PDB file of C-alpha atoms and ligand atoms in Angstrom:
ATOM      1  CA  MET A  27       0.104  -0.459   0.452  1.00 80.00           C
ATOM      2  CA  VAL A  28       1.200   3.698  -0.737  1.00 95.00           C
ATOM      3  CA  ALA A  29       0.195   6.023   1.876  1.00 97.00           C
ATOM      4  CA  LYS A  30      -2.574   9.077   0.656  1.00 97.00           C
ATOM      5  CA  LEU A  31      -1.045  12.472   1.390  1.00 98.00           C
ATOM      6  CA  ILE A  32      -2.990  14.034   3.775  1.00 98.00           C
ATOM      7  CA  ASP A  33      -2.149  17.824   2.491  1.00 98.00           C
ATOM      8  CA  GLY A  34      -1.899  19.907   5.382  1.00 98.00           C
ATOM      9  CA  LYS A  35      -1.591  23.083   3.050  1.00 98.00           C
ATOM     10  CA  ALA A  36      -4.628  23.030   1.149  1.00 98.00           C
ATOM     11  CA  ILE A  37      -6.824  21.703   3.956  1.00 98.00           C
ATOM     12  CA  ALA A  38      -5.161  25.163   6.191  1.00 98.00           C
ATOM     13  CA  GLU A  39      -6.249  27.286   3.001  1.00 98.00           C
ATOM     14  CA  LYS A  40      -9.515  26.263   3.673  1.00 98.00           C
ATOM     15  CA  GLN A  41      -9.808  26.953   7.224  1.00 98.00           C
ATOM     16  CA  ARG A  42      -8.051  30.609   6.415  1.00 98.00           C
ATOM     17  CA  ALA A  43     -10.560  31.279   4.214  1.00 98.00           C
ATOM     18  CA  LEU A  44     -13.784  30.135   6.117  1.00 98.00           C
ATOM     19  CA  LEU A  45     -12.398  32.744   8.426  1.00 98.00           C
ATOM     20  CA  ILE A  46     -12.108  35.844   5.757  1.00 97.00           C
ATOM     21  CA  PRO A  47     -16.097  36.265   6.250  1.00 97.00           C
ATOM     22  CA  GLU A  48     -16.280  36.096   9.918  1.00 97.00           C
ATOM     23  CA  VAL A  49     -13.251  38.660   9.917  1.00 98.00           C
ATOM     24  CA  SER A  50     -15.749  40.772   7.842  1.00 97.00           C
ATOM     25  CA  ARG A  51     -18.972  40.133  10.179  1.00 97.00           C
ATOM     26  CA  PHE A  52     -17.001  41.065  13.509  1.00 97.00           C
ATOM     27  CA  ALA A  53     -15.166  44.176  11.856  1.00 97.00           C
ATOM     28  CA  ASN A  54     -19.052  45.424  10.524  1.00 97.00           C
ATOM     29  CA  ALA A  55     -20.251  44.327  14.193  1.00 96.00           C
ATOM     30  CA  VAL A  56     -18.065  45.781  16.277  1.00 96.00           C
ATOM     31  CA  GLY A  57     -16.252  48.171  14.504  1.00 97.00           C
ATOM     32  CA  ARG A  58     -12.853  46.456  13.982  1.00 97.00           C
ATOM     33  CA  PRO A  59     -11.317  43.488  13.507  1.00 98.00           C
ATOM     34  CA  PRO A  60     -10.178  40.780  15.746  1.00 98.00           C
ATOM     35  CA  GLY A  61      -6.900  42.000  17.357  1.00 98.00           C
ATOM     36  CA  ILE A  62      -3.864  39.382  18.260  1.00 98.00           C
ATOM     37  CA  ALA A  63      -1.100  40.585  20.455  1.00 98.00           C
ATOM     38  CA  VAL A  64       1.739  38.900  20.280  1.00 98.00           C
ATOM     39  CA  VAL A  65       4.820  38.467  22.557  1.00 98.00           C
ATOM     40  CA  ARG A  66       8.272  37.117  21.767  1.00 98.00           C
ATOM     41  CA  VAL A  67      10.849  37.488  24.374  1.00 98.00           C
ATOM     42  CA  GLY A  68      14.865  36.984  23.104  1.00 97.00           C
ATOM     43  CA  GLU A  69      16.210  36.073  19.619  1.00 95.00           C
ATOM     44  CA  ASP A  70      15.955  32.583  19.478  1.00 95.00           C
ATOM     45  CA  PRO A  71      15.961  32.625  15.618  1.00 93.00           C
ATOM     46  CA  ALA A  72      12.898  29.629  15.114  1.00 92.00           C
ATOM     47  CA  SER A  73      10.703  31.786  17.721  1.00 95.00           C
ATOM     48  CA  LYS A  74      11.489  34.939  15.321  1.00 96.00           C
ATOM     49  CA  THR A  75      10.378  32.647  12.140  1.00 94.00           C
ATOM     50  CA  TYR A  76       6.993  31.629  13.262  1.00 94.00           C
ATOM     51  CA  VAL A  77       6.112  34.765  15.006  1.00 96.00           C
ATOM     52  CA  ALA A  78       6.794  36.924  11.460  1.00 96.00           C
ATOM     53  CA  SER A  79       4.530  33.964   9.760  1.00 95.00           C
ATOM     54  CA  LYS A  80       1.722  34.212  12.443  1.00 96.00           C
ATOM     55  CA  LYS A  81       2.125  37.981  11.999  1.00 95.00           C
ATOM     56  CA  ARG A  82       1.601  37.680   8.191  1.00 96.00           C
ATOM     57  CA  THR A  83      -0.878  35.861   8.088  1.00 97.00           C
ATOM     58  CA  ALA A  84      -3.481  37.802  10.528  1.00 98.00           C
ATOM     59  CA  GLN A  85      -2.546  40.700   8.124  1.00 96.00           C
ATOM     60  CA  ALA A  86      -3.560  38.645   5.452  1.00 97.00           C
ATOM     61  CA  LEU A  87      -6.699  37.782   6.806  1.00 98.00           C
ATOM     62  CA  GLY A  88      -7.130  41.531   7.851  1.00 97.00           C
ATOM     63  CA  LEU A  89      -6.879  40.900  11.651  1.00 98.00           C
ATOM     64  CA  ASN A  90      -5.450  43.757  13.553  1.00 98.00           C
ATOM     65  CA  SER A  91      -2.037  42.282  15.126  1.00 98.00           C
ATOM     66  CA  TRP A  92       0.528  43.463  16.846  1.00 98.00           C
ATOM     67  CA  GLU A  93       4.240  42.078  17.944  1.00 97.00           C
ATOM     68  CA  HIS A  94       6.042  43.050  21.266  1.00 98.00           C
ATOM     69  CA  ALA A  95       9.800  42.166  20.631  1.00 98.00           C
ATOM     70  CA  LEU A  96      11.667  42.477  24.627  1.00 98.00           C
ATOM     71  CA  PRO A  97      15.300  41.640  25.240  1.00 98.00           C
ATOM     72  CA  GLU A  98      16.679  38.754  26.195  1.00 98.00           C
ATOM     73  CA  HIS A  99      16.895  40.091  29.876  1.00 98.00           C
ATOM     74  CA  THR A 100      13.624  41.125  30.410  1.00 98.00           C
ATOM     75  CA  LYS A 101      12.478  40.347  33.926  1.00 98.00           C
ATOM     76  CA  GLN A 102       9.396  38.273  34.754  1.00 98.00           C
ATOM     77  CA  ALA A 103       7.373  41.617  36.428  1.00 98.00           C
ATOM     78  CA  GLU A 104       8.373  43.180  32.756  1.00 98.00           C
ATOM     79  CA  LEU A 105       6.638  40.402  31.104  1.00 98.00           C
ATOM     80  CA  LEU A 106       4.105  39.945  33.403  1.00 98.00           C
ATOM     81  CA  GLY A 107       3.253  44.314  33.347  1.00 98.00           C
ATOM     82  CA  LEU A 108       3.366  43.610  29.194  1.00 98.00           C
ATOM     83  CA  ILE A 109       0.233  41.019  29.358  1.00 98.00           C
ATOM     84  CA  ALA A 110      -1.479  42.826  32.373  1.00 98.00           C
ATOM     85  CA  ARG A 111      -1.944  45.751  29.682  1.00 98.00           C
ATOM     86  CA  LEU A 112      -2.979  43.167  26.956  1.00 98.00           C
ATOM     87  CA  ASN A 113      -5.994  42.344  29.702  1.00 98.00           C
ATOM     88  CA  GLU A 114      -7.196  44.981  29.540  1.00 98.00           C
ATOM     89  CA  ASP A 115      -6.477  46.552  26.185  1.00 98.00           C
ATOM     90  CA  ALA A 116     -10.297  46.332  24.486  1.00 97.00           C
ATOM     91  CA  CYS A 117      -8.938  46.020  20.980  1.00 97.00           C
ATOM     92  CA  VAL A 118      -6.665  43.002  21.946  1.00 98.00           C
ATOM     93  CA  ASP A 119      -9.052  39.513  21.344  1.00 98.00           C
ATOM     94  CA  GLY A 120      -6.058  37.620  21.712  1.00 98.00           C
ATOM     95  CA  ILE A 121      -2.680  36.967  23.599  1.00 98.00           C
ATOM     96  CA  LEU A 122       0.194  34.566  22.186  1.00 98.00           C
ATOM     97  CA  VAL A 123       3.485  34.365  24.866  1.00 98.00           C
ATOM     98  CA  GLN A 124       5.902  32.515  22.202  1.00 98.00           C
ATOM     99  CA  LEU A 125       7.741  29.370  24.072  1.00 97.00           C
ATOM    100  CA  PRO A 126      10.439  28.652  24.756  1.00 96.00           C
ATOM    101  CA  LEU A 127      10.720  32.318  27.289  1.00 98.00           C
ATOM    102  CA  PRO A 128      14.725  32.306  28.232  1.00 97.00           C
ATOM    103  CA  LYS A 129      15.259  30.344  30.924  1.00 97.00           C
ATOM    104  CA  HIS A 130      15.428  32.522  34.044  1.00 98.00           C
ATOM    105  CA  LEU A 131      11.629  33.488  32.496  1.00 98.00           C
ATOM    106  CA  ASP A 132       9.006  31.333  34.951  1.00 98.00           C
ATOM    107  CA  ALA A 133       6.914  30.282  31.638  1.00 98.00           C
ATOM    108  CA  HIS A 134       3.691  28.732  33.830  1.00 98.00           C
ATOM    109  CA  GLU A 135       3.415  31.609  35.980  1.00 98.00           C
ATOM    110  CA  VAL A 136       3.285  33.871  32.429  1.00 98.00           C
ATOM    111  CA  LEU A 137       1.233  31.403  30.698  1.00 98.00           C
ATOM    112  CA  ARG A 138      -1.538  31.774  34.228  1.00 98.00           C
ATOM    113  CA  ALA A 139      -1.167  35.569  33.925  1.00 98.00           C
ATOM    114  CA  ILE A 140      -2.730  35.632  30.492  1.00 98.00           C
ATOM    115  CA  SER A 141      -6.996  35.955  30.990  1.00 98.00           C
ATOM    116  CA  PRO A 142      -8.457  33.308  30.114  1.00 98.00           C
ATOM    117  CA  GLY A 143     -11.214  34.276  27.517  1.00 98.00           C
ATOM    118  CA  LYS A 144      -7.698  35.678  25.755  1.00 98.00           C
ATOM    119  CA  ASP A 145      -5.726  32.795  25.562  1.00 98.00           C
ATOM    120  CA  ILE A 146      -5.463  32.279  22.119  1.00 98.00           C
ATOM    121  CA  ASP A 147      -2.584  29.024  22.814  1.00 98.00           C
ATOM    122  CA  GLY A 148      -5.263  27.074  24.868  1.00 98.00           C
ATOM    123  CA  PHE A 149      -2.013  27.280  27.137  1.00 98.00           C
ATOM    124  CA  HIS A 150      -3.703  28.501  30.508  1.00 98.00           C
ATOM    125  CA  PRO A 151      -4.904  25.783  33.214  1.00 98.00           C
ATOM    126  CA  VAL A 152      -8.642  26.964  33.227  1.00 98.00           C
ATOM    127  CA  ASN A 153      -8.780  26.240  29.234  1.00 98.00           C
ATOM    128  CA  ALA A 154      -6.121  22.734  30.025  1.00 98.00           C
ATOM    129  CA  GLY A 155      -8.998  22.117  32.432  1.00 98.00           C
ATOM    130  CA  SER A 156     -12.033  22.126  30.356  1.00 98.00           C
ATOM    131  CA  LEU A 157     -10.915  20.794  27.823  1.00 98.00           C
ATOM    132  CA  PHE A 158      -9.718  17.628  29.634  1.00 98.00           C
ATOM    133  CA  GLN A 159     -13.516  17.886  31.339  1.00 98.00           C
ATOM    134  CA  GLY A 160     -14.537  17.646  27.544  1.00 98.00           C
ATOM    135  CA  VAL A 161     -15.934  20.802  27.036  1.00 97.00           C
ATOM    136  CA  PRO A 162     -13.426  22.698  25.196  1.00 93.00           C
ATOM    137  CA  THR A 163     -13.439  26.092  24.511  1.00 94.00           C
ATOM    138  CA  LEU A 164      -9.814  27.317  23.589  1.00 98.00           C
ATOM    139  CA  VAL A 165      -7.737  24.501  22.068  1.00 98.00           C
ATOM    140  CA  PRO A 166      -4.130  24.410  21.690  1.00 98.00           C
ATOM    141  CA  CYS A 167      -3.665  24.701  17.956  1.00 98.00           C
ATOM    142  CA  THR A 168      -1.634  21.971  16.795  1.00 98.00           C
ATOM    143  CA  PRO A 169      -3.849  19.175  18.307  1.00 98.00           C
ATOM    144  CA  LEU A 170      -7.134  21.404  16.824  1.00 98.00           C
ATOM    145  CA  GLY A 171      -5.153  21.256  13.614  1.00 98.00           C
ATOM    146  CA  VAL A 172      -4.381  17.407  13.193  1.00 98.00           C
ATOM    147  CA  MET A 173      -8.454  16.650  14.664  1.00 98.00           C
ATOM    148  CA  LYS A 174      -9.759  19.460  11.661  1.00 98.00           C
ATOM    149  CA  MET A 175      -6.840  17.799   9.091  1.00 98.00           C
ATOM    150  CA  LEU A 176      -8.509  13.823  10.072  1.00 98.00           C
ATOM    151  CA  GLU A 177     -12.280  15.900  10.037  1.00 98.00           C
ATOM    152  CA  GLU A 178     -11.271  17.088   6.468  1.00 96.00           C
ATOM    153  CA  MET A 179     -10.367  13.454   5.438  1.00 96.00           C
ATOM    154  CA  GLY A 180     -13.560  12.281   6.304  1.00 97.00           C
ATOM    155  CA  TYR A 181     -11.871   9.977   9.286  1.00 98.00           C
ATOM    156  CA  SER A 182     -14.031   9.155  12.326  1.00 98.00           C
ATOM    157  CA  VAL A 183     -11.733   8.741  15.264  1.00 98.00           C
ATOM    158  CA  ALA A 184     -14.847   7.018  17.362  1.00 98.00           C
ATOM    159  CA  GLY A 185     -13.933   3.707  18.441  1.00 98.00           C
ATOM    160  CA  LYS A 186     -10.551   3.456  16.431  1.00 98.00           C
ATOM    161  CA  ARG A 187      -7.373   2.836  18.845  1.00 98.00           C
ATOM    162  CA  ALA A 188      -4.774   6.137  18.905  1.00 98.00           C
ATOM    163  CA  VAL A 189      -1.835   6.422  19.740  1.00 99.00           C
ATOM    164  CA  VAL A 190       0.134   9.884  20.635  1.00 99.00           C
ATOM    165  CA  ILE A 191       4.028  10.033  21.213  1.00 98.00           C
ATOM    166  CA  GLY A 192       5.079  12.422  23.100  1.00 98.00           C
ATOM    167  CA  ARG A 193       3.700  14.212  26.620  1.00 98.00           C
ATOM    168  CA  SER A 194       4.110  17.520  25.859  1.00 98.00           C
ATOM    169  CA  ASN A 195       1.326  20.725  27.427  1.00 97.00           C
ATOM    170  CA  ILE A 196       1.574  21.856  23.631  1.00 97.00           C
ATOM    171  CA  VAL A 197       0.640  18.930  21.198  1.00 98.00           C
ATOM    172  CA  GLY A 198       1.185  15.429  23.031  1.00 98.00           C
ATOM    173  CA  ARG A 199      -1.174  15.927  25.972  1.00 98.00           C
ATOM    174  CA  PRO A 200      -4.109  17.805  24.608  1.00 98.00           C
ATOM    175  CA  MET A 201      -3.951  15.935  21.299  1.00 98.00           C
ATOM    176  CA  ALA A 202      -4.615  13.026  23.516  1.00 98.00           C
ATOM    177  CA  ALA A 203      -7.643  15.075  25.127  1.00 98.00           C
ATOM    178  CA  LEU A 204      -8.719  15.805  21.681  1.00 98.00           C
ATOM    179  CA  LEU A 205      -8.755  12.577  20.437  1.00 98.00           C
ATOM    180  CA  LEU A 206     -10.813  11.180  23.787  1.00 98.00           C
ATOM    181  CA  ASN A 207     -13.549  13.606  23.637  1.00 98.00           C
ATOM    182  CA  ALA A 208     -13.955  12.362  20.379  1.00 98.00           C
ATOM    183  CA  SER A 209     -14.516   8.837  21.662  1.00 98.00           C
ATOM    184  CA  ALA A 210     -10.953   6.972  20.210  1.00 98.00           C
ATOM    185  CA  THR A 211      -9.275   4.854  23.169  1.00 98.00           C
ATOM    186  CA  VAL A 212      -6.084   6.919  23.420  1.00 98.00           C
ATOM    187  CA  VAL A 213      -2.554   5.859  24.852  1.00 98.00           C
ATOM    188  CA  LEU A 214      -0.299   8.348  25.383  1.00 98.00           C
ATOM    189  CA  CYS A 215       3.443   7.310  24.901  1.00 98.00           C
ATOM    190  CA  HIS A 216       6.327   8.843  26.783  1.00 98.00           C
ATOM    191  CA  SER A 217       9.506   7.687  27.438  1.00 97.00           C
ATOM    192  CA  LYS A 218       9.131   4.931  29.838  1.00 98.00           C
ATOM    193  CA  SER A 219       6.335   3.426  27.137  1.00 98.00           C
ATOM    194  CA  ASP A 220       7.280   0.195  24.861  1.00 98.00           C
ATOM    195  CA  VAL A 221       6.061   2.675  22.064  1.00 98.00           C
ATOM    196  CA  LYS A 222       6.913   0.121  18.957  1.00 98.00           C
ATOM    197  CA  ALA A 223       4.656  -1.904  20.075  1.00 98.00           C
ATOM    198  CA  GLU A 224       1.753   0.396  21.290  1.00 98.00           C
ATOM    199  CA  ALA A 225       1.923   2.176  17.615  1.00 98.00           C
ATOM    200  CA  LEU A 226       2.096  -1.753  16.146  1.00 98.00           C
ATOM    201  CA  ARG A 227      -1.775  -2.059  17.374  1.00 98.00           C
ATOM    202  CA  ALA A 228      -3.060   1.494  16.793  1.00 98.00           C
ATOM    203  CA  ASP A 229      -5.440   2.984  13.729  1.00 98.00           C
ATOM    204  CA  ILE A 230      -3.656   6.179  14.107  1.00 98.00           C
ATOM    205  CA  VAL A 231      -0.008   7.099  15.329  1.00 98.00           C
ATOM    206  CA  ILE A 232       0.657  10.796  15.738  1.00 98.00           C
ATOM    207  CA  SER A 233       3.937  11.388  16.622  1.00 98.00           C
ATOM    208  CA  ALA A 234       5.253  14.705  18.474  1.00 98.00           C
ATOM    209  CA  VAL A 235       8.342  14.263  20.040  1.00 98.00           C
ATOM    210  CA  GLY A 236      11.249  16.254  18.018  1.00 97.00           C
ATOM    211  CA  THR A 237      12.998  13.251  17.105  1.00 97.00           C
ATOM    212  CA  ALA A 238      13.927  12.848  13.222  1.00 97.00           C
ATOM    213  CA  GLY A 239      14.071   8.975  12.293  1.00 96.00           C
ATOM    214  CA  LEU A 240      11.792   7.955  15.614  1.00 97.00           C
ATOM    215  CA  VAL A 241       8.819   6.288  13.760  1.00 98.00           C
ATOM    216  CA  LYS A 242      10.172   3.582  11.194  1.00 98.00           C
ATOM    217  CA  ALA A 243       7.696   1.573   8.653  1.00 98.00           C
ATOM    218  CA  ASP A 244       8.247  -1.892  11.423  1.00 98.00           C
ATOM    219  CA  TRP A 245       6.362   0.624  13.921  1.00 98.00           C
ATOM    220  CA  VAL A 246       3.292   0.995  11.840  1.00 98.00           C
ATOM    221  CA  ARG A 247       0.278  -1.655  11.006  1.00 98.00           C
ATOM    222  CA  GLU A 248      -0.945  -1.990   7.529  1.00 98.00           C
ATOM    223  CA  GLY A 249      -3.201   1.013   6.547  1.00 98.00           C
ATOM    224  CA  ALA A 250      -2.464   3.323   9.623  1.00 98.00           C
ATOM    225  CA  VAL A 251      -3.286   7.120   9.549  1.00 98.00           C
ATOM    226  CA  VAL A 252       0.004   8.394  10.368  1.00 98.00           C
ATOM    227  CA  VAL A 253       0.229  12.152  11.773  1.00 98.00           C
ATOM    228  CA  ASP A 254       3.872  13.957  12.246  1.00 98.00           C
ATOM    229  CA  VAL A 255       4.095  16.662  14.483  1.00 98.00           C
ATOM    230  CA  GLY A 256       7.920  16.571  14.434  1.00 97.00           C
ATOM    231  CA  MET A 257       9.948  19.453  13.569  1.00 95.00           C
ATOM    232  CA  ASN A 258      13.644  18.581  12.575  1.00 95.00           C
ATOM    233  CA  ARG A 259      16.450  19.219  10.822  1.00 92.00           C
ATOM    234  CA  ASP A 260      18.624  16.164   9.335  1.00 89.00           C
ATOM    235  CA  ALA A 261      22.218  15.475   9.322  1.00 88.00           C
ATOM    236  CA  ALA A 262      21.941  18.190   5.564  1.00 91.00           C
ATOM    237  CA  GLY A 263      19.792  20.349   7.678  1.00 91.00           C
ATOM    238  CA  LYS A 264      16.742  19.763   5.903  1.00 94.00           C
ATOM    239  CA  LEU A 265      13.536  19.943   7.657  1.00 94.00           C
ATOM    240  CA  CYS A 266      12.106  16.895   8.412  1.00 97.00           C
ATOM    241  CA  GLY A 267       9.383  15.326  10.883  1.00 98.00           C
ATOM    242  CA  ASP A 268       9.713  12.142  13.699  1.00 98.00           C
ATOM    243  CA  VAL A 269       8.431   9.829  10.774  1.00 98.00           C
ATOM    244  CA  VAL A 270      10.709   8.310   8.298  1.00 97.00           C
ATOM    245  CA  PHE A 271       8.594   9.066   5.541  1.00 97.00           C
ATOM    246  CA  GLU A 272       9.942   7.346   2.492  1.00 97.00           C
ATOM    247  CA  GLU A 273       9.568   4.149   4.089  1.00 97.00           C
ATOM    248  CA  VAL A 274       6.328   4.485   5.990  1.00 98.00           C
ATOM    249  CA  ARG A 275       4.109   5.658   3.159  1.00 98.00           C
ATOM    250  CA  GLU A 276       4.837   2.692   1.659  1.00 98.00           C
ATOM    251  CA  LYS A 277       2.756   0.606   4.704  1.00 97.00           C
ATOM    252  CA  ALA A 278       0.257   3.021   6.250  1.00 98.00           C
ATOM    253  CA  GLY A 279      -3.122   4.600   4.449  1.00 98.00           C
ATOM    254  CA  TRP A 280      -2.805   8.318   5.210  1.00 98.00           C
ATOM    255  CA  ILE A 281       0.272  10.265   5.738  1.00 98.00           C
ATOM    256  CA  THR A 282       1.078  14.286   6.437  1.00 98.00           C
ATOM    257  CA  PRO A 283       4.445  15.300   4.545  1.00 98.00           C
ATOM    258  CA  VAL A 284       7.077  17.410   6.725  1.00 98.00           C
ATOM    259  CA  PRO A 285       6.667  20.540   5.502  1.00 96.00           C
ATOM    260  CA  GLY A 286       3.082  21.112   4.374  1.00 97.00           C
ATOM    261  CA  GLY A 287       1.522  18.427   7.121  1.00 98.00           C
ATOM    262  CA  VAL A 288       1.056  20.172  10.276  1.00 98.00           C
ATOM    263  CA  GLY A 289       2.648  23.250  10.464  1.00 96.00           C
ATOM    264  CA  PRO A 290       0.470  25.358   8.002  1.00 97.00           C
ATOM    265  CA  MET A 291      -2.440  23.901  10.038  1.00 98.00           C
ATOM    266  CA  THR A 292      -1.569  25.482  13.489  1.00 98.00           C
ATOM    267  CA  ILE A 293      -1.319  29.098  11.731  1.00 97.00           C
ATOM    268  CA  ALA A 294      -4.862  28.442  10.754  1.00 98.00           C
ATOM    269  CA  MET A 295      -5.589  26.927  13.726  1.00 98.00           C
ATOM    270  CA  LEU A 296      -4.486  30.304  15.648  1.00 98.00           C
ATOM    271  CA  MET A 297      -6.644  32.705  13.522  1.00 98.00           C
ATOM    272  CA  TYR A 298      -9.424  30.558  14.326  1.00 98.00           C
ATOM    273  CA  ASN A 299      -8.617  30.743  17.337  1.00 98.00           C
ATOM    274  CA  THR A 300      -8.355  34.730  17.664  1.00 98.00           C
ATOM    275  CA  VAL A 301     -11.540  35.058  15.675  1.00 98.00           C
ATOM    276  CA  GLN A 302     -13.333  32.471  18.195  1.00 98.00           C
ATOM    277  CA  ALA A 303     -11.685  34.333  21.174  1.00 98.00           C
ATOM    278  CA  ALA A 304     -13.197  37.656  19.559  1.00 98.00           C
ATOM    279  CA  LYS A 305     -16.858  36.563  19.021  1.00 97.00           C
ATOM    280  CA  LEU A 306     -16.992  35.188  22.444  1.00 95.00           C
ATOM    281  CA  ARG A 307     -15.868  38.342  24.102  1.00 93.00           C
ATOM    282  CA  HIS A 308     -18.562  40.214  21.714  1.00 90.00           C
ATOM    283  CA  GLU A 309     -21.306  38.098  21.171  1.00 79.00           C
ATOM    284  CA  GLY A 310     -20.854  35.455  23.446  1.00 64.00           C
ATOM    285  CA  GLN A 311     -20.876  32.645  21.058  1.00 53.00           C
ATOM    286  CA  GLY A 312     -17.703  30.809  19.409  1.00 53.00           C
ATOM    287  CA  GLU A 313     -19.236  28.786  16.989  1.00 52.00           C
ATOM    288  CA  ARG A 314     -18.838  29.107  13.581  1.00 45.00           C
ATOM    289  CA  GLY A 315     -22.439  29.845  11.388  1.00 36.00           C
TER     290      GLY A 315
HETATM  291  N1  LIG B   2       5.873  27.065  20.076  1.00 80.12           N
HETATM  292  C1  LIG B   2       6.014  26.109  19.815  1.00 80.12           C
HETATM  293  N2  LIG B   2       4.816  25.920  19.403  1.00 80.12           N
HETATM  294  C2  LIG B   2       4.603  26.705  20.148  1.00 80.12           C
HETATM  295  C3  LIG B   2       2.731  26.928  20.426  1.00 80.12           C
HETATM  296  O1  LIG B   2       2.350  26.558  19.925  1.00 80.12           O
HETATM  297  N3  LIG B   2       2.258  28.388  20.996  1.00 80.12           N
HETATM  298  C4  LIG B   2       3.275  29.363  21.788  1.00 80.12           C
HETATM  299  N4  LIG B   2       3.025  30.510  22.240  1.00 80.12           N
HETATM  300  N5  LIG B   2       4.605  28.680  21.395  1.00 80.12           N
HETATM  301  C5  LIG B   2       5.110  27.539  20.547  1.00 80.12           C
END
């Protein structure tokens, strides 16, 4: 079997297009478009690239966007002060603090300081707790993007066995919660798991570890759906995921490429969350339609 490709770029484009009329409707009703504030601390090159891309996408959709680039030596109190001002700013609907933060800053305290209604990353404990209890509001963008991809494929996860590899707060844990909420049977693997044995029993394998070459063909059941959230560089400096794409595609039923798979979905879902947050604050309703 040669796997069908899950085209994240095309699905993300469709998701972005769906937002354009919503942005116009909101702007007509409220007198301004939804607004997103992105906070970046320090000079991490990957963070600079991600933030620039988020800003570009926001502008293309007609959102208001502000970038707050703070120096590496920023103190915790200064960062918390900026977040307090953004929480109070009526034109800001969504706040994103790009991670990782420099080591001297307490990321947990920073994320807790963001007003849950403006937490477009879905990382605040209130939003993480709501997701875990099965009543999600603002949901982390990467796992939300994976669910949208599965939906677009017409793939129902109900009753399926899903293996998530990696237990990060950004991807693995919320991914497991979303799959569980959609009635999949979920196994969340980590460094102490027998990952190969678990993956071999799975209908869906989602890898979010950050290790190139981790998921090989002999880890994957014939016809399985394989979603690669990894973002790594191979020995030649080329962007690659966690999955050995060329060999796994010969065995899987569906597979996401890297690049062009999950990556574009993350940013599209950030825009979706910004519009949802704006609507929730101004209309008391966040669903499309
Ligand atoms: N760093 C890597 N992924 C993310 C993300 O989804 N949100 C934020 N804020 N930082 C990240």
